Amino acid sequence: MVIYKYLILASVICTFTLFMGCSKNGIEGNVQYYGSNKPASGIKIEAKTYTDIKEEQAKAVLSATSDSNGHFNIKSLLPNRYYTIKSVDPNFDGTIAEVVAPEKGTKIIKEPIIVCPVPSSDGIWVYDEGTKKLKQIEDKRVQFRFHRYTGWLYHCNAYSISDEDSQKATILPRNGLLIIRGNVSNIGQLFRIPRSTVLLGANRSETVVIEEGWYYNTSDFYVTSDGFSRYMLNRKFSPSSVNLIDTFKSKRVIAIPLNRFEMGLYILITKAEEGMFLDNPREGVLIKIK
């Protein structure tokens, strides 16, 4: 009879332990800074799941802070539950991991949580990875000049800025992060084109005069004549536009390592109007990568 009572008590204790998720389990991983991939210390990482069970609420949201090696370990989770793992540091946005908490033992998150600093206000910023400081770029906006070149079998709309406006560019080295908080729709390289007279057409009898300036969309200087692709200029450009998809992107910021830029003059489009195929740029902020 005594043995029977002990068996009942042990059964109740085990059931209670499983129900409360008190088995020794955990999730661990690493946090790294975007761009440098160096360990990010002092970042609060949260593990969150959903439950409508009152007794489970205390374990629905748990957290830990990354150590000097960027390592974190969150313990005593509800077993077999999907948890969302992310940074909840107000000064950093980060990638998100979805994992199932183990019944026992510690599950290792293979991919690190990547975090990126978030500026205090909208604008264009540079993050120095050495000093870990943010500096805002002065917002000297320049207006685009619109050009329309037409001929018998071709037309193109082109956009440029003047030599005077090109002097407003902020000079940046190719290290650290370019961080954008706010409205920037695109980034493109500018090329200096002198005033040029171009002969076009099947018999090269049409004349087009291209005004001098720093042109945003030099790829538009392609024309089709007799089914062949020709250049309006006797020069081949290779615009180094930056793909905003292949960057760090969150609800608040876009970040791009500056070493992805080739040396040259770039414009960050801050105002554009919808066109037939692409946005028509109206104004932007200049940076010069040295």
Tab-separated table of C-alpha atoms in Angstrom:
chain	number	residue	atom	x	y	z
A	1	MET	CA	0.000	0.000	0.000
A	2	VAL	CA	2.835	2.391	0.871
A	3	ILE	CA	4.618	1.528	-2.393
A	4	TYR	CA	1.386	2.217	-4.281
A	5	LYS	CA	1.128	5.691	-2.731
A	6	TYR	CA	4.732	6.478	-3.690
A	7	LEU	CA	4.037	5.383	-7.261
A	8	ILE	CA	1.030	7.704	-7.455
A	9	LEU	CA	3.043	10.599	-6.002
A	10	ALA	CA	5.929	10.003	-8.445
A	11	SER	CA	3.477	9.876	-11.339
A	12	VAL	CA	1.897	13.175	-10.300
A	13	ILE	CA	5.320	14.841	-9.949
A	14	CYS	CA	6.459	13.644	-13.390
A	15	THR	CA	3.235	14.761	-15.042
A	16	PHE	CA	3.478	18.178	-13.375
A	17	THR	CA	7.110	18.517	-14.437
A	18	LEU	CA	6.366	17.718	-18.067
A	19	PHE	CA	3.320	19.985	-18.091
A	20	MET	CA	5.292	22.914	-16.734
A	21	GLY	CA	8.156	22.320	-19.137
A	22	CYS	CA	10.645	22.056	-16.302
A	23	SER	CA	12.858	19.512	-18.005
A	24	LYS	CA	16.391	20.783	-18.501
A	25	ASN	CA	16.437	22.149	-22.031
A	26	GLY	CA	17.619	25.226	-23.845
A	27	ILE	CA	18.478	27.026	-27.073
A	28	GLU	CA	21.880	28.546	-27.734
A	29	GLY	CA	23.492	30.459	-30.557
A	30	ASN	CA	25.662	33.400	-31.532
A	31	VAL	CA	25.094	37.037	-32.403
A	32	GLN	CA	27.219	38.824	-35.008
A	33	TYR	CA	27.413	42.357	-36.366
A	34	TYR	CA	26.284	42.783	-39.962
A	35	GLY	CA	29.123	43.538	-42.356
A	36	SER	CA	32.069	42.537	-40.171
A	37	ASN	CA	30.604	39.266	-38.797
A	38	LYS	CA	32.359	40.014	-35.508
A	39	PRO	CA	30.790	38.826	-32.221
A	40	ALA	CA	28.128	41.185	-30.903
A	41	SER	CA	28.150	41.379	-27.119
A	42	GLY	CA	25.535	42.825	-24.796
A	43	ILE	CA	22.632	42.175	-27.193
A	44	LYS	CA	19.375	41.078	-25.578
A	45	ILE	CA	17.994	38.035	-27.397
A	46	GLU	CA	14.400	36.943	-26.874
A	47	ALA	CA	12.742	33.556	-27.348
A	48	LYS	CA	8.981	33.843	-27.735
A	49	THR	CA	6.188	31.373	-28.318
A	50	TYR	CA	2.406	31.511	-28.111
A	51	THR	CA	0.360	29.733	-25.490
A	52	ASP	CA	-3.057	30.286	-23.975
A	53	ILE	CA	-2.299	28.044	-20.996
A	54	LYS	CA	-2.066	30.148	-17.858
A	55	GLU	CA	0.571	27.967	-16.191
A	56	GLU	CA	2.826	28.235	-19.264
A	57	GLN	CA	2.868	32.020	-19.550
A	58	ALA	CA	6.078	32.451	-17.542
A	59	LYS	CA	7.967	30.384	-20.127
A	60	ALA	CA	6.325	31.829	-23.237
A	61	VAL	CA	8.792	34.729	-23.368
A	62	LEU	CA	12.363	34.224	-22.156
A	63	SER	CA	15.562	36.126	-22.859
A	64	ALA	CA	19.333	36.201	-22.431
A	65	THR	CA	22.117	38.673	-23.182
A	66	SER	CA	25.001	37.771	-25.490
A	67	ASP	CA	28.379	37.527	-23.788
A	68	SER	CA	31.768	38.918	-24.889
A	69	ASN	CA	31.985	36.182	-27.543
A	70	GLY	CA	28.508	36.960	-28.865
A	71	HIS	CA	27.145	33.738	-27.384
A	72	PHE	CA	23.716	33.393	-25.777
A	73	ASN	CA	21.894	30.544	-24.018
A	74	ILE	CA	18.191	30.613	-23.180
A	75	LYS	CA	17.106	27.864	-20.766
A	76	SER	CA	13.963	26.159	-19.443
A	77	LEU	CA	11.677	26.550	-22.459
A	78	LEU	CA	8.400	24.797	-23.113
A	79	PRO	CA	9.420	21.567	-24.879
A	80	ASN	CA	8.340	20.876	-28.480
A	81	ARG	CA	7.120	24.453	-29.014
A	82	TYR	CA	8.025	26.742	-31.880
A	83	TYR	CA	9.975	29.727	-30.606
A	84	THR	CA	10.853	32.913	-32.460
A	85	ILE	CA	14.408	33.975	-31.626
A	86	LYS	CA	15.323	37.621	-32.276
A	87	SER	CA	17.091	40.694	-30.929
A	88	VAL	CA	14.955	42.987	-28.775
A	89	ASP	CA	17.684	45.565	-28.260
A	90	PRO	CA	16.145	48.972	-29.152
A	91	ASN	CA	19.414	50.095	-30.770
A	92	PHE	CA	19.730	47.095	-33.093
A	93	ASP	CA	17.571	45.272	-35.610
A	94	GLY	CA	18.398	41.690	-36.445
A	95	THR	CA	17.579	38.541	-38.327
A	96	ILE	CA	15.039	36.093	-36.925
A	97	ALA	CA	15.297	32.356	-36.292
A	98	GLU	CA	12.437	29.893	-35.853
A	99	VAL	CA	13.267	26.797	-33.794
A	100	VAL	CA	11.502	24.029	-31.908
A	101	ALA	CA	12.545	23.742	-28.274
A	102	PRO	CA	13.870	20.251	-27.452
A	103	GLU	CA	12.376	18.068	-24.738
A	104	LYS	CA	15.772	17.906	-23.097
A	105	GLY	CA	19.248	19.047	-23.891
A	106	THR	CA	20.333	22.224	-25.659
A	107	LYS	CA	19.533	22.923	-29.291
A	108	ILE	CA	22.199	24.838	-31.215
A	109	ILE	CA	21.077	27.448	-33.732
A	110	LYS	CA	23.512	26.973	-36.604
A	111	GLU	CA	23.060	30.342	-38.304
A	112	PRO	CA	24.033	33.366	-36.185
A	113	ILE	CA	21.603	36.151	-35.385
A	114	ILE	CA	22.869	39.090	-37.455
A	115	VAL	CA	22.307	42.535	-35.941
A	116	CYS	CA	22.641	46.001	-37.403
A	117	PRO	CA	22.684	49.345	-35.561
A	118	VAL	CA	19.602	51.543	-35.919
A	119	PRO	CA	20.082	55.341	-36.023
A	120	SER	CA	18.019	57.514	-33.701
A	121	SER	CA	16.261	59.331	-36.552
A	122	ASP	CA	15.585	59.209	-40.285
A	123	GLY	CA	18.427	60.051	-42.621
A	124	ILE	CA	21.548	58.598	-44.209
A	125	TRP	CA	24.196	57.441	-41.756
A	126	VAL	CA	27.633	55.857	-41.709
A	127	TYR	CA	28.530	53.295	-39.055
A	128	ASP	CA	32.208	52.995	-38.153
A	129	GLU	CA	32.800	49.356	-37.235
A	130	GLY	CA	35.998	50.259	-35.377
A	131	THR	CA	34.576	52.892	-33.042
A	132	LYS	CA	31.012	51.500	-33.193
A	133	LYS	CA	29.685	55.007	-33.734
A	134	LEU	CA	27.066	56.386	-36.109
A	135	LYS	CA	27.507	59.640	-38.017
A	136	GLN	CA	24.782	61.268	-40.079
A	137	ILE	CA	25.499	62.453	-43.617
A	138	GLU	CA	24.497	66.057	-44.196
A	139	ASP	CA	21.347	66.109	-46.309
A	140	LYS	CA	22.451	68.242	-49.279
A	141	ARG	CA	19.872	67.239	-51.839
A	142	VAL	CA	20.403	67.831	-55.545
A	143	GLN	CA	17.814	68.066	-58.319
A	144	PHE	CA	17.953	65.974	-61.472
A	145	ARG	CA	17.949	67.526	-64.894
A	146	PHE	CA	15.655	65.766	-67.350
A	147	HIS	CA	16.728	65.050	-70.930
A	148	ARG	CA	14.730	63.445	-73.705
A	149	TYR	CA	16.590	62.234	-76.756
A	150	THR	CA	14.514	61.209	-79.774
A	151	GLY	CA	15.137	59.924	-83.260
A	152	TRP	CA	13.526	57.913	-86.010
A	153	LEU	CA	13.717	54.502	-84.301
A	154	TYR	CA	14.632	55.349	-80.759
A	155	HIS	CA	14.004	57.544	-77.762
A	156	CYS	CA	15.324	57.654	-74.235
A	157	ASN	CA	14.724	59.682	-71.114
A	158	ALA	CA	17.907	60.504	-69.225
A	159	TYR	CA	18.642	62.172	-65.895
A	160	SER	CA	21.746	64.056	-64.856
A	161	ILE	CA	23.121	66.504	-62.318
A	162	SER	CA	25.455	69.425	-62.937
A	163	ASP	CA	29.170	69.671	-62.186
A	164	GLU	CA	28.322	72.239	-59.522
A	165	ASP	CA	25.942	69.848	-57.778
A	166	SER	CA	28.486	67.042	-57.922
A	167	GLN	CA	30.634	69.010	-55.459
A	168	LYS	CA	27.976	68.489	-52.772
A	169	ALA	CA	28.875	64.821	-52.371
A	170	THR	CA	29.994	63.522	-48.984
A	171	ILE	CA	33.291	61.643	-49.342
A	172	LEU	CA	33.324	58.207	-47.725
A	173	PRO	CA	36.025	55.530	-47.424
A	174	ARG	CA	35.258	51.955	-48.443
A	175	ASN	CA	34.826	50.641	-44.907
A	176	GLY	CA	31.995	50.498	-42.418
A	177	LEU	CA	28.293	50.498	-43.193
A	178	LEU	CA	26.052	52.870	-45.087
A	179	ILE	CA	22.776	52.856	-43.139
A	180	ILE	CA	19.574	54.328	-44.539
A	181	ARG	CA	16.633	55.095	-42.301
A	182	GLY	CA	13.814	56.650	-44.275
A	183	ASN	CA	12.843	56.998	-47.908
A	184	VAL	CA	15.536	55.996	-50.389
A	185	SER	CA	14.116	54.155	-53.391
A	186	ASN	CA	17.326	53.341	-55.248
A	187	ILE	CA	21.061	53.877	-55.448
A	188	GLY	CA	23.008	54.295	-58.676
A	189	GLN	CA	26.420	55.292	-59.895
A	190	LEU	CA	26.853	58.550	-61.828
A	191	PHE	CA	29.095	58.896	-64.878
A	192	ARG	CA	30.575	62.112	-66.229
A	193	ILE	CA	29.629	62.577	-69.890
A	194	PRO	CA	30.977	65.565	-71.832
A	195	ARG	CA	28.876	67.412	-74.358
A	196	SER	CA	28.730	65.082	-77.350
A	197	THR	CA	27.363	65.053	-80.881
A	198	VAL	CA	26.256	61.576	-81.915
A	199	LEU	CA	25.285	60.326	-85.372
A	200	LEU	CA	22.546	57.702	-85.414
A	201	GLY	CA	20.217	55.916	-87.786
A	202	ALA	CA	20.762	53.204	-90.365
A	203	ASN	CA	22.922	55.549	-92.420
A	204	ARG	CA	24.130	57.461	-89.348
A	205	SER	CA	22.387	60.508	-90.709
A	206	GLU	CA	20.559	61.602	-87.524
A	207	THR	CA	22.301	63.967	-85.148
A	208	VAL	CA	21.737	64.046	-81.401
A	209	VAL	CA	23.495	66.424	-79.014
A	210	ILE	CA	23.975	65.053	-75.507
A	211	GLU	CA	24.364	67.725	-72.879
A	212	GLU	CA	27.277	67.457	-70.477
A	213	GLY	CA	26.678	66.306	-66.930
A	214	TRP	CA	26.807	63.439	-64.475
A	215	TYR	CA	24.265	60.919	-65.763
A	216	TYR	CA	22.324	58.571	-63.525
A	217	ASN	CA	20.998	56.084	-66.060
A	218	THR	CA	23.755	55.695	-68.616
A	219	SER	CA	22.272	52.314	-69.539
A	220	ASP	CA	19.560	54.277	-71.367
A	221	PHE	CA	22.114	55.320	-73.950
A	222	TYR	CA	21.348	52.194	-75.924
A	223	VAL	CA	19.358	52.470	-79.141
A	224	THR	CA	18.034	49.951	-81.610
A	225	SER	CA	18.569	50.575	-85.308
A	226	ASP	CA	17.756	47.974	-87.971
A	227	GLY	CA	17.438	45.335	-85.253
A	228	PHE	CA	20.927	45.900	-83.898
A	229	SER	CA	21.873	47.294	-80.519
A	230	ARG	CA	24.060	50.381	-80.767
A	231	TYR	CA	25.552	52.857	-78.338
A	232	MET	CA	24.674	56.505	-78.573
A	233	LEU	CA	28.196	57.172	-77.316
A	234	ASN	CA	31.480	55.669	-78.436
A	235	ARG	CA	32.135	54.577	-74.900
A	236	LYS	CA	30.937	51.648	-72.836
A	237	PHE	CA	29.793	52.344	-69.308
A	238	SER	CA	29.398	49.794	-66.548
A	239	PRO	CA	27.052	51.339	-63.994
A	240	SER	CA	27.562	49.910	-60.527
A	241	SER	CA	24.023	50.079	-59.185
A	242	VAL	CA	23.585	48.631	-55.726
A	243	ASN	CA	20.923	45.978	-55.317
A	244	LEU	CA	18.867	46.985	-52.276
A	245	ILE	CA	17.527	43.432	-51.992
A	246	ASP	CA	20.931	41.873	-51.338
A	247	THR	CA	21.517	43.943	-48.198
A	248	PHE	CA	20.517	43.992	-44.549
A	249	LYS	CA	16.891	45.030	-44.518
A	250	SER	CA	14.463	45.448	-41.628
A	251	LYS	CA	11.317	47.476	-41.023
A	252	ARG	CA	13.448	50.415	-39.926
A	253	VAL	CA	16.713	50.372	-41.873
A	254	ILE	CA	18.633	49.284	-44.952
A	255	ALA	CA	22.373	48.745	-44.480
A	256	ILE	CA	25.069	48.231	-47.116
A	257	PRO	CA	28.766	47.493	-46.512
A	258	LEU	CA	30.702	50.340	-48.107
A	259	ASN	CA	33.261	47.913	-49.520
A	260	ARG	CA	30.576	46.753	-51.979
A	261	PHE	CA	30.847	50.073	-53.785
A	262	GLU	CA	33.417	50.685	-56.491
A	263	MET	CA	35.176	54.031	-56.273
A	264	GLY	CA	33.105	56.785	-57.823
A	265	LEU	CA	30.114	59.093	-57.455
A	266	TYR	CA	26.753	57.683	-56.346
A	267	ILE	CA	23.322	59.125	-55.761
A	268	LEU	CA	20.736	57.911	-53.251
A	269	ILE	CA	17.298	58.640	-54.709
A	270	THR	CA	15.124	60.334	-52.077
A	271	LYS	CA	12.334	61.520	-54.353
A	272	ALA	CA	10.925	59.885	-57.471
A	273	GLU	CA	7.731	59.813	-59.489
A	274	GLU	CA	6.158	56.707	-60.939
A	275	GLY	CA	6.837	56.176	-64.630
A	276	MET	CA	5.736	53.649	-67.220
A	277	PHE	CA	8.486	51.180	-66.371
A	278	LEU	CA	10.626	52.565	-63.555
A	279	ASP	CA	10.465	55.399	-61.075
A	280	ASN	CA	11.568	58.685	-62.570
A	281	PRO	CA	14.157	60.177	-60.197
A	282	ARG	CA	13.671	63.775	-59.077
A	283	GLU	CA	16.203	64.398	-56.309
A	284	GLY	CA	18.753	62.627	-54.167
A	285	VAL	CA	21.778	62.774	-51.890
A	286	LEU	CA	25.298	62.329	-53.259
A	287	ILE	CA	28.130	60.254	-51.831
A	288	LYS	CA	31.593	59.798	-53.267
A	289	ILE	CA	33.449	56.573	-52.540
A	290	LYS	CA	37.211	56.985	-52.496
